[in-house]
CSV table of C-alpha atoms in Angstrom, one decimal:
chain,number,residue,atom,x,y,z
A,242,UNK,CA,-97.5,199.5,41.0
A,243,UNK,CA,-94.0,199.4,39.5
A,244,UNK,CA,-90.8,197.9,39.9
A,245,UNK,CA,-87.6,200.4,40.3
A,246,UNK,CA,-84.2,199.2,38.9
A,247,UNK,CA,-81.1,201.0,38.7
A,248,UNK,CA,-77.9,201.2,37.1
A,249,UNK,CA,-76.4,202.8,40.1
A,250,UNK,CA,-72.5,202.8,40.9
A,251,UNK,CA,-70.6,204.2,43.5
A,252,UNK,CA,-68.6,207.0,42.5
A,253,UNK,CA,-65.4,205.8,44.5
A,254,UNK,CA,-64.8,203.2,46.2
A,255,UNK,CA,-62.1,204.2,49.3
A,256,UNK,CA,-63.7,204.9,52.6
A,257,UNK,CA,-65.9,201.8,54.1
A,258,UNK,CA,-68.1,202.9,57.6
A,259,UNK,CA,-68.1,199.5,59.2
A,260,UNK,CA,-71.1,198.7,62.2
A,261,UNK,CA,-70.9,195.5,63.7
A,262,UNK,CA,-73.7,193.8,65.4
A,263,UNK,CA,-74.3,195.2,69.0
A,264,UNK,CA,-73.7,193.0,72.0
A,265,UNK,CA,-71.2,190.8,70.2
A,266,UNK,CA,-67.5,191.0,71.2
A,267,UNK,CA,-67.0,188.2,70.1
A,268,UNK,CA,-67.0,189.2,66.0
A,269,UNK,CA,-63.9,191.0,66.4
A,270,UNK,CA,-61.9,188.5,65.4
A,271,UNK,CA,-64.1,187.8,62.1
A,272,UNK,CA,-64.2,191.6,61.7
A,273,UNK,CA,-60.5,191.9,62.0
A,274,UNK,CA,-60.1,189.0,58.9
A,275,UNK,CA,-62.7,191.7,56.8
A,276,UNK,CA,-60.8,194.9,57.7
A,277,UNK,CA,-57.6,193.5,56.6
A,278,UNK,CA,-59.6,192.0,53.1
A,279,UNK,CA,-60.5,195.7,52.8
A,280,UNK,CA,-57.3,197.4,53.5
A,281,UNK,CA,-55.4,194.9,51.2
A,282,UNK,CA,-58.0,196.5,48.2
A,283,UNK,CA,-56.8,199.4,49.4
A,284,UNK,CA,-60.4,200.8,51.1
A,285,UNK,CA,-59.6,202.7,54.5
A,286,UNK,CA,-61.7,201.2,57.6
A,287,UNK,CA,-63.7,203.6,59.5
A,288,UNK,CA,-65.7,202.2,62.8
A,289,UNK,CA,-68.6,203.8,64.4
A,290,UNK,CA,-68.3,204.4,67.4
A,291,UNK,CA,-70.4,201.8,69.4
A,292,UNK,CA,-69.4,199.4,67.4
A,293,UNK,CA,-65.6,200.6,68.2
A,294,UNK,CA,-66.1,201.0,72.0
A,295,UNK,CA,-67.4,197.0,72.4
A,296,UNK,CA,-64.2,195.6,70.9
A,297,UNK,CA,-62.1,198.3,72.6
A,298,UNK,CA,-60.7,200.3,69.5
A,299,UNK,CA,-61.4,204.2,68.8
A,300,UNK,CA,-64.4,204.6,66.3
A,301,UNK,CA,-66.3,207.7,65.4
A,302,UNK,CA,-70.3,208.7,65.8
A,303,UNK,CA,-72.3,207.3,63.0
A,304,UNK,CA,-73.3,210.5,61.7
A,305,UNK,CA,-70.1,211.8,60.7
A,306,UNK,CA,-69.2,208.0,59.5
A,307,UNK,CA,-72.0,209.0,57.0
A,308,UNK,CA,-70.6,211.9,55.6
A,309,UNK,CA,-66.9,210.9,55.1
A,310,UNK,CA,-67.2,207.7,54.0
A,311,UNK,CA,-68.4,206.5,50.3
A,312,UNK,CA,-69.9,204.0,51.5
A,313,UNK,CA,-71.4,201.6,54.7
A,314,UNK,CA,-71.0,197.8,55.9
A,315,UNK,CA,-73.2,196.4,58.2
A,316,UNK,CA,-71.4,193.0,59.8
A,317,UNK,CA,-73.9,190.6,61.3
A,318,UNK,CA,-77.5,189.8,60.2
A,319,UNK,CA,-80.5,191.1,59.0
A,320,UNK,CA,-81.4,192.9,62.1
A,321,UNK,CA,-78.1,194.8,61.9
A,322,UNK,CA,-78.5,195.6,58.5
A,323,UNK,CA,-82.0,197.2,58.9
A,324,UNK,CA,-80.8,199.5,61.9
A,325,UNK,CA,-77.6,200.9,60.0
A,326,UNK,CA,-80.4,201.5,57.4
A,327,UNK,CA,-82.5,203.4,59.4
A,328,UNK,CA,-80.2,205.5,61.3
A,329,UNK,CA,-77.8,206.1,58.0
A,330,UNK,CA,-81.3,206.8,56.0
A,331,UNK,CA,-81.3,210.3,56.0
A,332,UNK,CA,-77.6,210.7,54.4
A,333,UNK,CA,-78.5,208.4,51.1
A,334,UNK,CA,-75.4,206.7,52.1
A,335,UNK,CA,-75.6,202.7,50.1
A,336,UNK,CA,-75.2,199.9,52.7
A,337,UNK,CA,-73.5,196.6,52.2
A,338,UNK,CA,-74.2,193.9,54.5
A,339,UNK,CA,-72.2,190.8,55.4
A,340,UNK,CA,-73.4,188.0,57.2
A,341,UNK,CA,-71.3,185.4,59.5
A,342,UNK,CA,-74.0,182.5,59.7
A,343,UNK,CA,-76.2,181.5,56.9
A,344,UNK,CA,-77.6,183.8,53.6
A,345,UNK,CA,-80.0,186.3,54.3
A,346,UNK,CA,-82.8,187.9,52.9
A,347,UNK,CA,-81.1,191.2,52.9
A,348,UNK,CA,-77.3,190.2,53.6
A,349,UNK,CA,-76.3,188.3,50.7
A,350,UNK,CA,-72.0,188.9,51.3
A,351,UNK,CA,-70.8,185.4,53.1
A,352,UNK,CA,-68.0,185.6,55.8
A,353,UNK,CA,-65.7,183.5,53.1
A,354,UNK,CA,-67.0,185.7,49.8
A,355,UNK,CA,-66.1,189.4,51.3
A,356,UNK,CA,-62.0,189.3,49.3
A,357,UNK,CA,-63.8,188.1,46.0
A,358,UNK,CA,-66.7,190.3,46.4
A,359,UNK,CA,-63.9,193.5,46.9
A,360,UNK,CA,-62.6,192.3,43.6
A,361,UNK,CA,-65.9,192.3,41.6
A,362,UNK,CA,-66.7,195.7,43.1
A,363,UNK,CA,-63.1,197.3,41.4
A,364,UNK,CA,-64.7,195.9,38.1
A,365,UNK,CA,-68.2,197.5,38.7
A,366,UNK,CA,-69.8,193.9,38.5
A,367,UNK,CA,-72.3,194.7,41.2
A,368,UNK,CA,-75.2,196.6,41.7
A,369,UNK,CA,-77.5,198.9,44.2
A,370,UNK,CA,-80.5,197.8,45.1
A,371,UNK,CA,-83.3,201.0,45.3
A,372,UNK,CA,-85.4,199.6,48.7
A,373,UNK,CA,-88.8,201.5,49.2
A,374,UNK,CA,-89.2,202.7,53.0
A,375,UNK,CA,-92.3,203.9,54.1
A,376,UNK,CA,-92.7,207.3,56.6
A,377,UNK,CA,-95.2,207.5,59.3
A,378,UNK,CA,-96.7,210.4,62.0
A,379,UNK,CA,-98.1,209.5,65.6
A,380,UNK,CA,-98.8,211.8,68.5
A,381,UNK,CA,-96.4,214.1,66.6
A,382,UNK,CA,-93.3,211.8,66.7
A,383,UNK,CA,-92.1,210.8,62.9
A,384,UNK,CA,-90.4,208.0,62.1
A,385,UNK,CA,-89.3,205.8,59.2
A,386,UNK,CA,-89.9,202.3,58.6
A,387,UNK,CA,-87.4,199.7,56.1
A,388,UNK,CA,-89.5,196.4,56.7
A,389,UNK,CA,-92.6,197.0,58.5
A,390,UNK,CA,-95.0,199.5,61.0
A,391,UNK,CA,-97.1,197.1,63.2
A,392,UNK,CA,-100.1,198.5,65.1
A,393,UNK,CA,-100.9,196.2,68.4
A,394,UNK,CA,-102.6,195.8,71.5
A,395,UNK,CA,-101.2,197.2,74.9
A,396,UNK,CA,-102.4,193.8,76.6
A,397,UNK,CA,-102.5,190.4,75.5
A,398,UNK,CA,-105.7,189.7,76.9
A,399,UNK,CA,-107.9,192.4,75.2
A,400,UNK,CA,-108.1,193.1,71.4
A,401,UNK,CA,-107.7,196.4,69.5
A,402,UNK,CA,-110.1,198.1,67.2
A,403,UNK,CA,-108.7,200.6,64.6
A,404,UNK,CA,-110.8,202.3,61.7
A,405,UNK,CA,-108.8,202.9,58.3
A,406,UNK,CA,-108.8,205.5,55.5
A,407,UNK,CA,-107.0,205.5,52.4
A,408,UNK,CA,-106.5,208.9,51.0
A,409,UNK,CA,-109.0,210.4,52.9
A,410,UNK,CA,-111.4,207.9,52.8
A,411,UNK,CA,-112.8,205.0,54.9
A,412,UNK,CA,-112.2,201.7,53.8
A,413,UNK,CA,-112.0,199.4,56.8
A,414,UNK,CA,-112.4,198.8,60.6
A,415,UNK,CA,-110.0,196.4,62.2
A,416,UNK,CA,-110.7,194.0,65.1
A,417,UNK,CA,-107.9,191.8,66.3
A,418,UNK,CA,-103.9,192.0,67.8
A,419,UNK,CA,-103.7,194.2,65.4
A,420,UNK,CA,-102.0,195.2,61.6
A,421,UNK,CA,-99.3,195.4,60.2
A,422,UNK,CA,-98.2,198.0,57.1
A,423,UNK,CA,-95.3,196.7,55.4
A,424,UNK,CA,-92.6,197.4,52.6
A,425,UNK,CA,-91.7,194.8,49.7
A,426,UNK,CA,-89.3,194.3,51.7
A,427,UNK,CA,-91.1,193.4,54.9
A,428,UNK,CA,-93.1,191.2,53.4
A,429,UNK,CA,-90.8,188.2,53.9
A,430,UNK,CA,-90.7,189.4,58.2
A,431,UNK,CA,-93.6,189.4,60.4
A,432,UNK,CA,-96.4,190.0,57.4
A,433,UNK,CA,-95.0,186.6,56.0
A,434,UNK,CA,-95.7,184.9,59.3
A,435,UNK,CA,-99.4,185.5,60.0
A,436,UNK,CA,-100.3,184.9,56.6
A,437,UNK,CA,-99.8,188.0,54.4
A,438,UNK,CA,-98.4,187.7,50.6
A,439,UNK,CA,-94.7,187.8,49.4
A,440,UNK,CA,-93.9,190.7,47.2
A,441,UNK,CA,-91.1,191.3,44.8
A,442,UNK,CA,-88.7,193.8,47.2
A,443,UNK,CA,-88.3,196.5,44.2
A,444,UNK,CA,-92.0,197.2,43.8
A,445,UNK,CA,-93.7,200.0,45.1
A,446,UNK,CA,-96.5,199.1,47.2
A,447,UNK,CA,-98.1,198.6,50.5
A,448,UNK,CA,-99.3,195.7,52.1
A,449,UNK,CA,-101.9,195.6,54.8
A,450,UNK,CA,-102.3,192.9,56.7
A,451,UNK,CA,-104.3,192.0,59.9
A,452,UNK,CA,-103.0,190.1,62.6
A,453,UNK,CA,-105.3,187.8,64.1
A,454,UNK,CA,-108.8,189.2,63.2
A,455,UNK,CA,-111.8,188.3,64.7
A,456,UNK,CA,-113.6,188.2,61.3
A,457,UNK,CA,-112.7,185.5,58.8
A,458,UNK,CA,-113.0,187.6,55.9
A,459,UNK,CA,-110.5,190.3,56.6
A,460,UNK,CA,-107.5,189.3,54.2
A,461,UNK,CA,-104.2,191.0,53.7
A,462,UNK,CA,-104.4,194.1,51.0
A,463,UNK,CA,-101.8,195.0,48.4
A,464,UNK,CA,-102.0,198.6,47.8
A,465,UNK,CA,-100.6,201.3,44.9
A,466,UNK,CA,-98.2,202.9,47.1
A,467,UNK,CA,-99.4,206.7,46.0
A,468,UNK,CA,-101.6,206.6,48.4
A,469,UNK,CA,-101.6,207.9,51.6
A,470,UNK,CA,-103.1,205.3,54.6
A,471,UNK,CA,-104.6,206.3,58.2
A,472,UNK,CA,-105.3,204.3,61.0
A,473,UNK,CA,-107.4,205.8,63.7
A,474,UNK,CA,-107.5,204.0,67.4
A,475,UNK,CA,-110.8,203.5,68.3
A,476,UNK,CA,-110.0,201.5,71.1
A,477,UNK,CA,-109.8,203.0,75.0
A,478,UNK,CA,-107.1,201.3,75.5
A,479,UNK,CA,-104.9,202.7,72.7
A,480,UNK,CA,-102.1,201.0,71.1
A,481,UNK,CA,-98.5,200.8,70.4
A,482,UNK,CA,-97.3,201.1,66.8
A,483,UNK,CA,-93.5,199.3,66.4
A,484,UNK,CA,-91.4,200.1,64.1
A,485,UNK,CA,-89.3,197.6,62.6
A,486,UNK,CA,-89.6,195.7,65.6
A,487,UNK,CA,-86.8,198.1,67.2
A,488,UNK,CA,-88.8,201.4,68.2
A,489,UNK,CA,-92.2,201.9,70.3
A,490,UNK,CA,-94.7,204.6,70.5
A,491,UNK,CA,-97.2,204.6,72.8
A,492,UNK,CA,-100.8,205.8,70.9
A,493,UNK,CA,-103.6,206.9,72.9
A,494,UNK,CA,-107.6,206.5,71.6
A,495,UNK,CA,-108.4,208.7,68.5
A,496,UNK,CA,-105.1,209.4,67.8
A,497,UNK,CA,-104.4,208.4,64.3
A,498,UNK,CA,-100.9,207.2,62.9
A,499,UNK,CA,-100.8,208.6,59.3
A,500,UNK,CA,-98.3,206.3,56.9
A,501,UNK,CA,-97.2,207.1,52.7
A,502,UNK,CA,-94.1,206.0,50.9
A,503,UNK,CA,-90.8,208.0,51.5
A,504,UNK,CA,-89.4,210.2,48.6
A,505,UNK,CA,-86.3,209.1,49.3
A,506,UNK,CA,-85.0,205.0,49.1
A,507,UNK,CA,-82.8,202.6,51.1
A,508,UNK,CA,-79.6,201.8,49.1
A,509,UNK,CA,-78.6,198.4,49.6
A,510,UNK,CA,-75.4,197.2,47.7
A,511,UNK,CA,-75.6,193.5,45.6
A,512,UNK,CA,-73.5,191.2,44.2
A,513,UNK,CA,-75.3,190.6,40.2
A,514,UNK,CA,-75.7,187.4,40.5
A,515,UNK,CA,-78.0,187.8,43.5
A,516,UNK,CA,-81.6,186.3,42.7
A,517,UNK,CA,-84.3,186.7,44.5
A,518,UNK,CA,-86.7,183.8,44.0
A,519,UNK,CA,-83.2,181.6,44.6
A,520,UNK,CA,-83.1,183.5,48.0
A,521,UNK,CA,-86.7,182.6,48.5
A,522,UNK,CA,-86.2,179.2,47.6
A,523,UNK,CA,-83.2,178.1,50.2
A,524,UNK,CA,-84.6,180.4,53.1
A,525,UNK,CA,-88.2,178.8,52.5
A,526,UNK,CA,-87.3,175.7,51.3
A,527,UNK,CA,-89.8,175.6,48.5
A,528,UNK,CA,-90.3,172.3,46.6
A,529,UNK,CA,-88.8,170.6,49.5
């Protein structure tokens, strides 16, 4: 396993893509109070065009966004951030996020700090985070993953059985709601809340971990991230494999979702003084 750091900057700094959270009219006013932070640094404002549509302003389709702009914002939580992530992956484009409540796990920009934070960015005092994402196959759909791909039942009252390989090879059977295959990342999401380990978000690795199994000694697995994972449903039933908790497939018996790390990584713009464990400690309230 390794840890991937980078010295990354941005090579200009004058066209922002700005996504706001969906179903929430009511940020334009905060939004408004941003744009104008940017515009007076001198960073044109760009909307997508969802985003544009729900507070009644023009806005373009997030795919072009992608290519003009230099960089993206994602205004509103965590959840926000991890969709503009997913649907801007495939352009390498680096993400900032900004959140309007409290910090984050993954946006770290207050409401109050955005003017400041415009200021440090001018001076190159920030930095860009290199995020792993993992890739995945089911029943021919592909998809890719930021924080986690959770196998489950299709009904609460039955459980699902899947058999596992790693690189070819068997090296589990799982019976249970299910499992879920997460990033560094992740591992502070769902895999944090049935029990699985926290892991530094710039390592390379998988972790495995079963949701509800009906053995006692199946525990969550940290894995090398070279290697290549396959989970088989053995169960008539099938299952559905989420991703990120925003897309569904449905996954019939012996089909077999096939997961490995992505070449390519999320791009997720810091301030330097950002620290992890610090992040850990207020969100988890460690020591309290």
């Amino acid at each position: 396993m390794k840890i991937t750091t980078s010295n990354e900057k941005l090579t200009q700094i004058k066209k922002a893509g700005f996504i706001l959270k969906p179903n929430s009219p009511e940020i334009k006013k905060d939004y408004e109070v941003i744009k104008n932070h940017f515009l007076k640094a001198n960073i044109e404002v760009i909307l997508e065009k969802q985003s544009a549509l729900m507070i009644n302003e023009g806005g373009i389709e997030l795919d072009n966004l992608c290519q003009i702009c230099d960089f993206l914002v994602s205004i509103g939580g965590d959840g926000t951030l991890i969709s503009v992530v997913r649907r801007s992956f495939k352009f390498d484009i680096p993400v900032l996020g900004i959140h309007l409540g409290t910090l984050g796990f993954l946006t770290d920009i207050r409401f109050s700090e955005v003017e400041n934070f415009l200021s440090l960015m001018f001076k190159h005092e920030y930095r860009i985070d290199h995020r792993m994402m993992i890739k995945g196959c089911a029943n021919e759909q592909k998809f890719v993953a930021f924080n986690d791909i959770v196998i489950t039942r299709k009904s609460v009252s039955s459980m699902i059985s899947l058999s596992a390989k790693i690189d070819g090879k068997p090296f589990n059977s799982y019976f249970g709601d299910g499992v879920i295959i997460s990033t560094p990342t992740g591992s502070t999401a769902y895999n944090l809340s049935v029990g699985g380990p926290i892991v530094y978000p710039l390592t390379e690795a998988f972790i495995v971990t079963p949701v509800a199994p009906h053995s006692l000694t199946q525990r969550p697995l940290v894995l090398p991230a070279d290697f290549k994972i396959e989970f088989t449903i053995t169960d008539k039933q099938g299952a559905l494999v989420i991703i990120d908790g925003q897309d569904i497939y449905d996954i019939n018996e012996n089909e077999t979702i096939k997961i490995e790390i992505s070449p390519n990584k999320a791009r997720l713009i810091h301030r330097c003084q950002r620290n992890y464990f610090e992040v850990l400690n207020e969100k988890l309230r460690w020591g309290n």
